[in-house]
Short mmCIF file of C-alpha atoms in Angstrom, two decimals:
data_model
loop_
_atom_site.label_atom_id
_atom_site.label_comp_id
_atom_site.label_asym_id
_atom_site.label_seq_id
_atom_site.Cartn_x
_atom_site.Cartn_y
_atom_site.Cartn_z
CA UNK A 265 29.09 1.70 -16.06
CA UNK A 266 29.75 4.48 -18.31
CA UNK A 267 27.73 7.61 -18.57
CA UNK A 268 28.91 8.98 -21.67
CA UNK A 269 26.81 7.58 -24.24
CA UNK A 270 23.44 8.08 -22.81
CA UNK A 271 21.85 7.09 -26.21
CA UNK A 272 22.86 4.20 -26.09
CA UNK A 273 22.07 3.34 -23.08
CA UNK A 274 18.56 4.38 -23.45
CA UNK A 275 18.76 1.81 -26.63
CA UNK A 276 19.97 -0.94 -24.83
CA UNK A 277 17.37 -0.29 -22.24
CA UNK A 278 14.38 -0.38 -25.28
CA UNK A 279 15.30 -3.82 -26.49
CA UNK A 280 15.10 -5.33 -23.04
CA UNK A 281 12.24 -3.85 -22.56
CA UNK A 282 10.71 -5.61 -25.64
CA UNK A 283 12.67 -8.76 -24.92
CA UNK A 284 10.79 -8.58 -21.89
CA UNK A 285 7.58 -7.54 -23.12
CA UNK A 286 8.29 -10.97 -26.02
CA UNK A 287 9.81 -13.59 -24.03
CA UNK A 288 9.08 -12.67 -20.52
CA UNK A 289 11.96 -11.44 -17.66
CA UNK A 290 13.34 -14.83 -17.61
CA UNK A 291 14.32 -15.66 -20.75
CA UNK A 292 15.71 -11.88 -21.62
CA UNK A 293 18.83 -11.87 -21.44
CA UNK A 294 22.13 -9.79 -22.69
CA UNK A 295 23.31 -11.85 -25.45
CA UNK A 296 20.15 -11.75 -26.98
CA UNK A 297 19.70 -7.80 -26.09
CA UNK A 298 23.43 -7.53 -27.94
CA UNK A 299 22.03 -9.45 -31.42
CA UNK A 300 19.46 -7.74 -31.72
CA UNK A 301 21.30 -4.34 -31.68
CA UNK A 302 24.01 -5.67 -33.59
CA UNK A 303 26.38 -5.13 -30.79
CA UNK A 304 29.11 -7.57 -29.07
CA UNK A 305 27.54 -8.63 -26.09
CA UNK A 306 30.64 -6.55 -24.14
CA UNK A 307 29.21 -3.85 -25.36
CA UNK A 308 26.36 -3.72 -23.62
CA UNK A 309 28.40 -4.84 -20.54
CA UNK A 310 30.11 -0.78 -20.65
CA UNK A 311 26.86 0.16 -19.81
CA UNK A 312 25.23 -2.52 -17.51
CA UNK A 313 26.98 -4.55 -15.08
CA UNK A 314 24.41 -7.36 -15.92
CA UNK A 315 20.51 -8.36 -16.54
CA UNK A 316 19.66 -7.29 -13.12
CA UNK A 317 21.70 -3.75 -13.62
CA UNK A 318 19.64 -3.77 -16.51
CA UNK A 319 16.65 -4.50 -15.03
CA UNK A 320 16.93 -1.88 -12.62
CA UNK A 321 17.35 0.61 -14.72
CA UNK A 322 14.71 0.13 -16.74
CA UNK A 323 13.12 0.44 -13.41
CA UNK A 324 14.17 3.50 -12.56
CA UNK A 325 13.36 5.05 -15.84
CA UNK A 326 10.16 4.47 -15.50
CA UNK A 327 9.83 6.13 -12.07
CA UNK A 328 11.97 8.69 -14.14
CA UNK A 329 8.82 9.55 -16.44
CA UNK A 330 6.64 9.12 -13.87
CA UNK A 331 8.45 12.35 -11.80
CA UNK A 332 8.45 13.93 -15.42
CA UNK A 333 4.79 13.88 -15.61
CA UNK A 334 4.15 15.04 -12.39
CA UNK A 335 6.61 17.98 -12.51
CA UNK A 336 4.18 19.13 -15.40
CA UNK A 337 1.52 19.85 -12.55
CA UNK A 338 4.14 21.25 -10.02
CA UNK A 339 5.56 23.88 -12.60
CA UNK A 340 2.34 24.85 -14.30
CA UNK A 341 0.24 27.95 -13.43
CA UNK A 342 -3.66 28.23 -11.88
CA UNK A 343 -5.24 26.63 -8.66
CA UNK A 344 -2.71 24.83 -6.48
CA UNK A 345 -6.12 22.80 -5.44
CA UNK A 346 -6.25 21.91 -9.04
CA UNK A 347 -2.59 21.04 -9.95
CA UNK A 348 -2.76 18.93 -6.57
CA UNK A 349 -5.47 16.54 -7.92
CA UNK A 350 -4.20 16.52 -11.47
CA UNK A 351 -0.69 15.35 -10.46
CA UNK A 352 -2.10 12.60 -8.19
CA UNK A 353 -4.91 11.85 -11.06
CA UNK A 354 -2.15 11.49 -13.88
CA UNK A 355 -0.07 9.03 -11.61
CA UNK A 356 -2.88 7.12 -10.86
CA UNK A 357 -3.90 7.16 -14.34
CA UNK A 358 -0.38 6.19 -15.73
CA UNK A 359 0.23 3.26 -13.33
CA UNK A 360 -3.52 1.63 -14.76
CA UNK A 361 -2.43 2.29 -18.22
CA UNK A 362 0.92 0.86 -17.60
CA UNK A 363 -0.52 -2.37 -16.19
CA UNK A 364 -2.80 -2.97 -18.67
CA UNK A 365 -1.18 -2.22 -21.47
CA UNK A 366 2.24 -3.59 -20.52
CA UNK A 367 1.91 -6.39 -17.75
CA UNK A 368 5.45 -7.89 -18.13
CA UNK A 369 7.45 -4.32 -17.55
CA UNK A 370 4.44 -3.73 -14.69
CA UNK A 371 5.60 -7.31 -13.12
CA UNK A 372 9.05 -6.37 -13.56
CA UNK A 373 8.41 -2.97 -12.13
CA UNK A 374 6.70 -4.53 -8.93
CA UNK A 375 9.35 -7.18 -8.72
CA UNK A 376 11.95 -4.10 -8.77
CA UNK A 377 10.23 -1.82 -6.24
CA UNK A 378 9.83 -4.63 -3.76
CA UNK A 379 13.66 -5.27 -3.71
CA UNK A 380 15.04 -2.40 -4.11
CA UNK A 381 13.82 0.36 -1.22
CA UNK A 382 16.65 2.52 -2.42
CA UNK A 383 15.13 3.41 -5.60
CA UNK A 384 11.05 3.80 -4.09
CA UNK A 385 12.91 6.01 -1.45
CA UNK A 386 14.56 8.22 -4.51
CA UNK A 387 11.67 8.27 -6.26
CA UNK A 388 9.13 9.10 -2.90
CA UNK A 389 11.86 11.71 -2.43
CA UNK A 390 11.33 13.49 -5.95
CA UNK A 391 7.66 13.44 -5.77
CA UNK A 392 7.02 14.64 -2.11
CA UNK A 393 9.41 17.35 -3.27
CA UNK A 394 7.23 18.40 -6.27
CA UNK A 395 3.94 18.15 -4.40
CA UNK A 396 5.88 20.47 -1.67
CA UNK A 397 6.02 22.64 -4.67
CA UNK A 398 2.42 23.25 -5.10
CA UNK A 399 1.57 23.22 -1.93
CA UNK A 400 4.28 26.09 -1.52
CA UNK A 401 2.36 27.47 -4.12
CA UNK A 402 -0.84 27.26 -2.54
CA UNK A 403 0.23 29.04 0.18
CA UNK A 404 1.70 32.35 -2.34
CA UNK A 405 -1.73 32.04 -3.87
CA UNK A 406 -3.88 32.46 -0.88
CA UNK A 407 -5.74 29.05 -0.93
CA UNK A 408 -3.93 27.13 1.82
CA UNK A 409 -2.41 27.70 5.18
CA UNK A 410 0.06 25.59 5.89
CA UNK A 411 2.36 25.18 9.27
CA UNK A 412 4.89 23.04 8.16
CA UNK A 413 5.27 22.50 3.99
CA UNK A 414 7.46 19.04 4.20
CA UNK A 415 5.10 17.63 7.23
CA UNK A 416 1.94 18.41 4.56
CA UNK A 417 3.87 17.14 1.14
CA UNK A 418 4.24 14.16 3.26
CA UNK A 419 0.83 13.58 4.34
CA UNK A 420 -0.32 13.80 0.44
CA UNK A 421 2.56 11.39 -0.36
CA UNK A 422 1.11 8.98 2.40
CA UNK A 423 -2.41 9.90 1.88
CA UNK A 424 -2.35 9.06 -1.53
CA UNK A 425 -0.38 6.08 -1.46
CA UNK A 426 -2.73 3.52 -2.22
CA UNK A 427 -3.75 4.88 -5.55
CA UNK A 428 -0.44 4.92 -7.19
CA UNK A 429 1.53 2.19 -5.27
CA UNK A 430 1.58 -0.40 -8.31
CA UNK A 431 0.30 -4.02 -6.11
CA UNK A 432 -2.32 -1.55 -4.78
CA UNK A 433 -3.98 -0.38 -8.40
CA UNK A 434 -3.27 -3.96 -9.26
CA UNK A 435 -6.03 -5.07 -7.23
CA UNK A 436 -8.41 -2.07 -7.89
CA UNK A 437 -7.83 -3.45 -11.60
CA UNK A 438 -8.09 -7.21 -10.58
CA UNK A 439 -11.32 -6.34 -8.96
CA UNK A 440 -12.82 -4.34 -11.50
CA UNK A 441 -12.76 -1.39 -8.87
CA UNK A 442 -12.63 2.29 -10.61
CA UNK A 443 -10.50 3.76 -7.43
CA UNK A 444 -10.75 7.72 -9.10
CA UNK A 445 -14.21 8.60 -6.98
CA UNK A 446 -12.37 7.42 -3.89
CA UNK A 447 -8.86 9.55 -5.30
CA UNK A 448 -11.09 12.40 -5.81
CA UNK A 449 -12.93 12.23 -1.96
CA UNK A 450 -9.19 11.83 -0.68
CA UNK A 451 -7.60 15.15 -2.25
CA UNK A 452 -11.22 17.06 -1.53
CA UNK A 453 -10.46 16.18 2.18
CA UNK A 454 -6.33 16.88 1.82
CA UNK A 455 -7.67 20.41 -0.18
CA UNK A 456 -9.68 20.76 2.75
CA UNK A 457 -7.76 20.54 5.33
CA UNK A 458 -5.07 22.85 3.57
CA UNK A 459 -7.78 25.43 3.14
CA UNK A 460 -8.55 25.20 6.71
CA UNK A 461 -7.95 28.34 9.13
CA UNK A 462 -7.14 25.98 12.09
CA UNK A 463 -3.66 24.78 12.07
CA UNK A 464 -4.00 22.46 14.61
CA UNK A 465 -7.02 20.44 15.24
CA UNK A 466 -8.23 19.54 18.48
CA UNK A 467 -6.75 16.35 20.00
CA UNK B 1282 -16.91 -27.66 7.54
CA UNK B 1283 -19.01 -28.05 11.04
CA UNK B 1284 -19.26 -25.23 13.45
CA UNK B 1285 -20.64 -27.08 16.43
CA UNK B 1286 -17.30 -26.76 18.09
CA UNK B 1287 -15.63 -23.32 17.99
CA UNK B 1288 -13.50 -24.42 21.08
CA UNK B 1289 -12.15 -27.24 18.97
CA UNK B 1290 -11.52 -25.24 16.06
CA UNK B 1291 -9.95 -22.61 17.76
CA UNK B 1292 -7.51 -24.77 19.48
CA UNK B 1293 -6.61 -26.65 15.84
CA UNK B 1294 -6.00 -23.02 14.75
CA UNK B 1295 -3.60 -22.67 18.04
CA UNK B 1296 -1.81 -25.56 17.45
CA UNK B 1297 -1.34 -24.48 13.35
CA UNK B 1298 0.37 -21.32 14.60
CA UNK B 1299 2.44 -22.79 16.91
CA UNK B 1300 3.91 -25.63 14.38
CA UNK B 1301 4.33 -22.62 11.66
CA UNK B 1302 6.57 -20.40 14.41
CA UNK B 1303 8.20 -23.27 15.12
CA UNK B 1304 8.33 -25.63 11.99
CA UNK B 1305 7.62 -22.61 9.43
CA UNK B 1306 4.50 -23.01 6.37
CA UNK B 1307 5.75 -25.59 4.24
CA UNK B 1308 6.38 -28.40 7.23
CA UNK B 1309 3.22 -27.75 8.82
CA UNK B 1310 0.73 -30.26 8.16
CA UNK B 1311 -2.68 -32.05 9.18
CA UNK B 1312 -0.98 -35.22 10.44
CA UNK B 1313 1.52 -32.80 12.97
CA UNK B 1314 -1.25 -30.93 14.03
CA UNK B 1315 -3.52 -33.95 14.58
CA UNK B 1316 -0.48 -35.77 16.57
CA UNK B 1317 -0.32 -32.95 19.14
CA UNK B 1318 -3.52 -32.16 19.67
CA UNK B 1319 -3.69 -36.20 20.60
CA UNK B 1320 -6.47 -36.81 17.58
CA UNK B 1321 -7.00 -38.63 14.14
CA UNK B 1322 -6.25 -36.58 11.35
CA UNK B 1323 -9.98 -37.12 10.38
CA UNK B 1324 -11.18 -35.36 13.73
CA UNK B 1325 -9.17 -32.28 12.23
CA UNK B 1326 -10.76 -32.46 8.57
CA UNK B 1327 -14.21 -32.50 10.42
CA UNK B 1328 -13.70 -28.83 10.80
CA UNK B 1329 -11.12 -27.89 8.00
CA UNK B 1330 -10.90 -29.19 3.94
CA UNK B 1331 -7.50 -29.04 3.83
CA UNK B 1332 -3.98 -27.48 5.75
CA UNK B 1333 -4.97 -24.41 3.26
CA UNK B 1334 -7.92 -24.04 4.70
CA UNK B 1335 -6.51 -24.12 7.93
CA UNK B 1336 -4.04 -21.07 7.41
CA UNK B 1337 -7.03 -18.95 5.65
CA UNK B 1338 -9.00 -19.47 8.90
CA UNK B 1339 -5.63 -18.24 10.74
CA UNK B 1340 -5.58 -15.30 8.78
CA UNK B 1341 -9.30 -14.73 8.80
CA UNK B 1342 -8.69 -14.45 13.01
CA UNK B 1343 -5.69 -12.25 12.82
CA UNK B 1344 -8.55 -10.00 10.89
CA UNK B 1345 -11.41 -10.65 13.36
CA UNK B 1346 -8.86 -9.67 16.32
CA UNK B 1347 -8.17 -6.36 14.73
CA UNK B 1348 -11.60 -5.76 14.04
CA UNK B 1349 -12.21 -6.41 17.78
CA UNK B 1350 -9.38 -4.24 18.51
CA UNK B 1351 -10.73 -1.28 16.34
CA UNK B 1352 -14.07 -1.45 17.86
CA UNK B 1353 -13.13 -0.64 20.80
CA UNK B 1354 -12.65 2.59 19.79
CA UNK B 1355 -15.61 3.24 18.14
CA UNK B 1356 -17.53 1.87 21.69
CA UNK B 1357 -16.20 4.15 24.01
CA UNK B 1358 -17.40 7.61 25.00
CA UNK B 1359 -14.54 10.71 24.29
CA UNK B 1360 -14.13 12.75 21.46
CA UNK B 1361 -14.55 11.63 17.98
CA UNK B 1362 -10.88 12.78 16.91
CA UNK B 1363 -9.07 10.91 19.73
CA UNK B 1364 -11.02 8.07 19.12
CA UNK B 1365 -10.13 7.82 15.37
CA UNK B 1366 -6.50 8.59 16.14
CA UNK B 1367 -6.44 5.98 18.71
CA UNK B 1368 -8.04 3.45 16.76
CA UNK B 1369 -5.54 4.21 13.65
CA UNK B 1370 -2.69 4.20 15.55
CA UNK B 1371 -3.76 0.49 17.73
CA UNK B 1372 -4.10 -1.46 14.10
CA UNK B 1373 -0.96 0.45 13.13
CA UNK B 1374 1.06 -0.68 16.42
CA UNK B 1375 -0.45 -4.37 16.30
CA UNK B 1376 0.67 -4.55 12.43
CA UNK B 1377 3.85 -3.36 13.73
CA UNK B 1378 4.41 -5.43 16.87
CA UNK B 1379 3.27 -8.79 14.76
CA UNK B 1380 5.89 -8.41 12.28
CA UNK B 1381 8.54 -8.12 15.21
CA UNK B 1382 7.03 -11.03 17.80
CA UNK B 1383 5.53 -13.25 15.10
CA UNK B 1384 7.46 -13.28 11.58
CA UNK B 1385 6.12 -16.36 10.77
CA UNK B 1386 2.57 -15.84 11.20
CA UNK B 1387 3.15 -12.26 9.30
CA UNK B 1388 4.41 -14.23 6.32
CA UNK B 1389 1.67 -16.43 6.27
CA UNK B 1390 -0.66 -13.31 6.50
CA UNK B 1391 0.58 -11.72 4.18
CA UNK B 1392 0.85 -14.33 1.39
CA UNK B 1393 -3.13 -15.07 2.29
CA UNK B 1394 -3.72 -11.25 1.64
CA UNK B 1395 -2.04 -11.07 -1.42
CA UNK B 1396 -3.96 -14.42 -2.51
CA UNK B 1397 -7.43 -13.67 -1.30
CA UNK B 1398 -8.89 -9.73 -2.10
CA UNK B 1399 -12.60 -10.97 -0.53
CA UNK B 1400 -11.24 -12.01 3.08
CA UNK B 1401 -9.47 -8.49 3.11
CA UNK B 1402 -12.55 -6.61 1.32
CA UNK B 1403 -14.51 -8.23 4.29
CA UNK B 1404 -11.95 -6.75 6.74
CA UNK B 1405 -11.52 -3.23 4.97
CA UNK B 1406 -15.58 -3.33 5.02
CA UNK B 1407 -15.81 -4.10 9.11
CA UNK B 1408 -12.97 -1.41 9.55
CA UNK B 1409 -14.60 1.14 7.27
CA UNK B 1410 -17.77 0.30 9.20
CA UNK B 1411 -16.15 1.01 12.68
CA UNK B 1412 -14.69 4.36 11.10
CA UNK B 1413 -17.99 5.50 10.23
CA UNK B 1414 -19.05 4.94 13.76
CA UNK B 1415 -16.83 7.04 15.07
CA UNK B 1416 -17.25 10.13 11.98
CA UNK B 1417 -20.82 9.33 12.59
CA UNK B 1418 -20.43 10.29 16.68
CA UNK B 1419 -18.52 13.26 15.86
CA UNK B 1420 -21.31 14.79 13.72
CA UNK B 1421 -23.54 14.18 16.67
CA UNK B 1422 -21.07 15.55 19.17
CA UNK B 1423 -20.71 19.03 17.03
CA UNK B 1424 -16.83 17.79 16.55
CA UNK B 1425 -17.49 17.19 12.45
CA UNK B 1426 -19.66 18.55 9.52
CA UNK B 1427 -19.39 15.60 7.14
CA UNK B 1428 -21.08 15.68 3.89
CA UNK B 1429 -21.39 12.35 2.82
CA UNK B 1430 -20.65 9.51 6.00
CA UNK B 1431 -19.93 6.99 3.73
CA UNK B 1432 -17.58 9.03 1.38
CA UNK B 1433 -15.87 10.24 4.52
CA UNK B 1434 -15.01 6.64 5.94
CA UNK B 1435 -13.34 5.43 2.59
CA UNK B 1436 -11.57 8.81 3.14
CA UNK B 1437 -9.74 7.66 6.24
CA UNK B 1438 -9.69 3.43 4.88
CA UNK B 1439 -7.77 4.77 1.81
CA UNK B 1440 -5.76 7.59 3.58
CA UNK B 1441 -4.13 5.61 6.26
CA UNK B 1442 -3.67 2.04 4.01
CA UNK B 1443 -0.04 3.22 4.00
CA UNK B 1444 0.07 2.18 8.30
CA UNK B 1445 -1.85 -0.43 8.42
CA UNK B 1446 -1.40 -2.80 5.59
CA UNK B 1447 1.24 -5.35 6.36
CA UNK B 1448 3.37 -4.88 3.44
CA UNK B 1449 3.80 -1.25 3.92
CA UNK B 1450 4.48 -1.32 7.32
CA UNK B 1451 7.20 -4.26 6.80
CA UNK B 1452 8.94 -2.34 4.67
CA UNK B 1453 9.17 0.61 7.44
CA UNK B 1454 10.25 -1.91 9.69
CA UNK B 1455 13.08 -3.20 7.69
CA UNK B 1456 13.99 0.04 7.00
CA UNK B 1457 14.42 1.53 10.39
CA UNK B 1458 11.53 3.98 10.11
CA UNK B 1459 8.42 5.08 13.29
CA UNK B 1460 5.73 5.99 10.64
CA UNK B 1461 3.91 7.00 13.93
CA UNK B 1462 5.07 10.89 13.28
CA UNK B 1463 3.65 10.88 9.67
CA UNK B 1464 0.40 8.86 10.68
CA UNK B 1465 -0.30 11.69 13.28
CA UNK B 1466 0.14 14.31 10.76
CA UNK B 1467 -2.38 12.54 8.43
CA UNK B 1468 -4.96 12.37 10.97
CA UNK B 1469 -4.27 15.62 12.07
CA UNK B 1470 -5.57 16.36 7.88
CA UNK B 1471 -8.46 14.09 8.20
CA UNK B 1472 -9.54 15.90 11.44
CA UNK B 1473 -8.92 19.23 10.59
CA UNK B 1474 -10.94 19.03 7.03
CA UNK B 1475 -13.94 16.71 8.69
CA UNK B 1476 -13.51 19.96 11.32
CA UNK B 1477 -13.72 22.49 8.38
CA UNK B 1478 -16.93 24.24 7.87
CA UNK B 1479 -16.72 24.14 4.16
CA UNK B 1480 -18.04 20.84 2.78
CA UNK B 1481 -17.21 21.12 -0.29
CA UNK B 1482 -13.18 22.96 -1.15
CA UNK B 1483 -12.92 24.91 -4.34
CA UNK B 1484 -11.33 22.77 -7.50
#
């Protein structure tokens, strides 16, 4: 795989996405990607190993975005309270948008992040670090006190889990269920507890 | 269906389990189960439709022994906090110890979650239902100021989905992890902000 043409890469990685979105994952594949760039079919192989590699990637560049958008909230000014909630509101918000609007890249995407750990953990990783980030602010602004900054990102990452893990919104959406109410109660206790003078609650 | 013999039932559903450890899902069947339990395959569809009917009933126990297991907790006497974290961290250790003892059955569970949101909206209803006891006890014990009881309970249901629900906690398993360090440090949030005097944090 070669890094130098990032471009193209990206290109490559647009057609299978609509190849996907057309035909389904099945029936995408990288002679068809290659026609319909105009491209040998070894040229897409300097990029991608294969359809899975391919796959994958598209993958990942979706959780890519995803990180984007929520590094808008970490790096922004005003209440850490506020950039908490919007970050886990705009995930939430992106995932339901993605699966209705897109279902085969949002089976593909749940197909992905059920085989490959590697990439959730990656992806966990970058977000628990941003959400550190505003917590870390939080603590410069005066609204929380915190012990321990990774233990806390980690309890929003957990906490918060079940509105932006993909086969979890999937059923909210399958059920008709609006899960932002419930989001909302969630980071009012997490805001809570941050803003709370005792460190350690009683066993 | 006929109820008049829950011994009878239960034993069919004791004999299902054991050909699915043994024989896995797809060799199971009415006849097998019939033959060792020494009856006509008609006896068996006297108290089941069909062998799907059979595993939904195994998975609807698996649900009614947790339930039994979390209620426990919201029975006994002892401080409201302990309580919760005990009865968290008992669903979270019986997830964990069925996946490890009984990979079979797990399967089987989890497919019949994926395929049936009501039988787990029942169980996430009982369990929310037990959690409420418990929030409820603290108010009354001076341990909690709680708002909203109901809000509060869907609080802790969505909060700690991450250790409890089967596919999450698989995936910890496979990958080597004891979520037991991060579920304490999201009930030590819960507490501490049911704990806080302020009912309602700033935005």
């Amino acid at each position: 795989m070669t890094n130098d043409a990032p471009d193209h890469r990206d290109r490559i990685l647009d057609i299978a996405a609509e190849q996907v979105r057309r035909f389904g994952e099945a029936k995408t594949n990288v002679v068809d990607i290659a026609k319909a760039m105009g491209l040998s079919h070894s040229a897409i192989y300097r990029h991608f190993r294969s359809k899975a590699d391919i796959f994958d990637a598209l993958a990942a560049r979706t959780m890519a975005e995803e990180a984007d958008l929520a590094a808008r909230f970490a790096k922004t000014d005003g209440s850490a309270a506020k950039r908490l909630r919007g970050l886990v509101v705009a995930l939430h918000r992106s995932k339901r948008a993605k699966l209705g609007d897109d279902p085969e890249i949002h089976g593909l995407y749940r197909r992905i992040i059920a085989e490959r750990p590697d990439l959730v953990a990656d992806y966990a990783q970058r977000m628990t670090a941003l959400v550190r980030q505003v917590l870390e602010d939080g603590i410069a602004r005066g609204e929380f006190r915190i012990g321990d900054l990774d233990v806390a990102a980690g309890v929003v990452r957990d906490a918060v889990t079940v509105f932006v893990h993909p086969a979890h919104v999937e059923q909210a959406v399958v059920a008709g269920l609006d899960m932002e109410p419930r989001l909302h109660a969630v980071v009012d206790s997490l805001v809570s507890a941050f803003a709370a003078t005792r460190p350690h609650p009683g066993q």
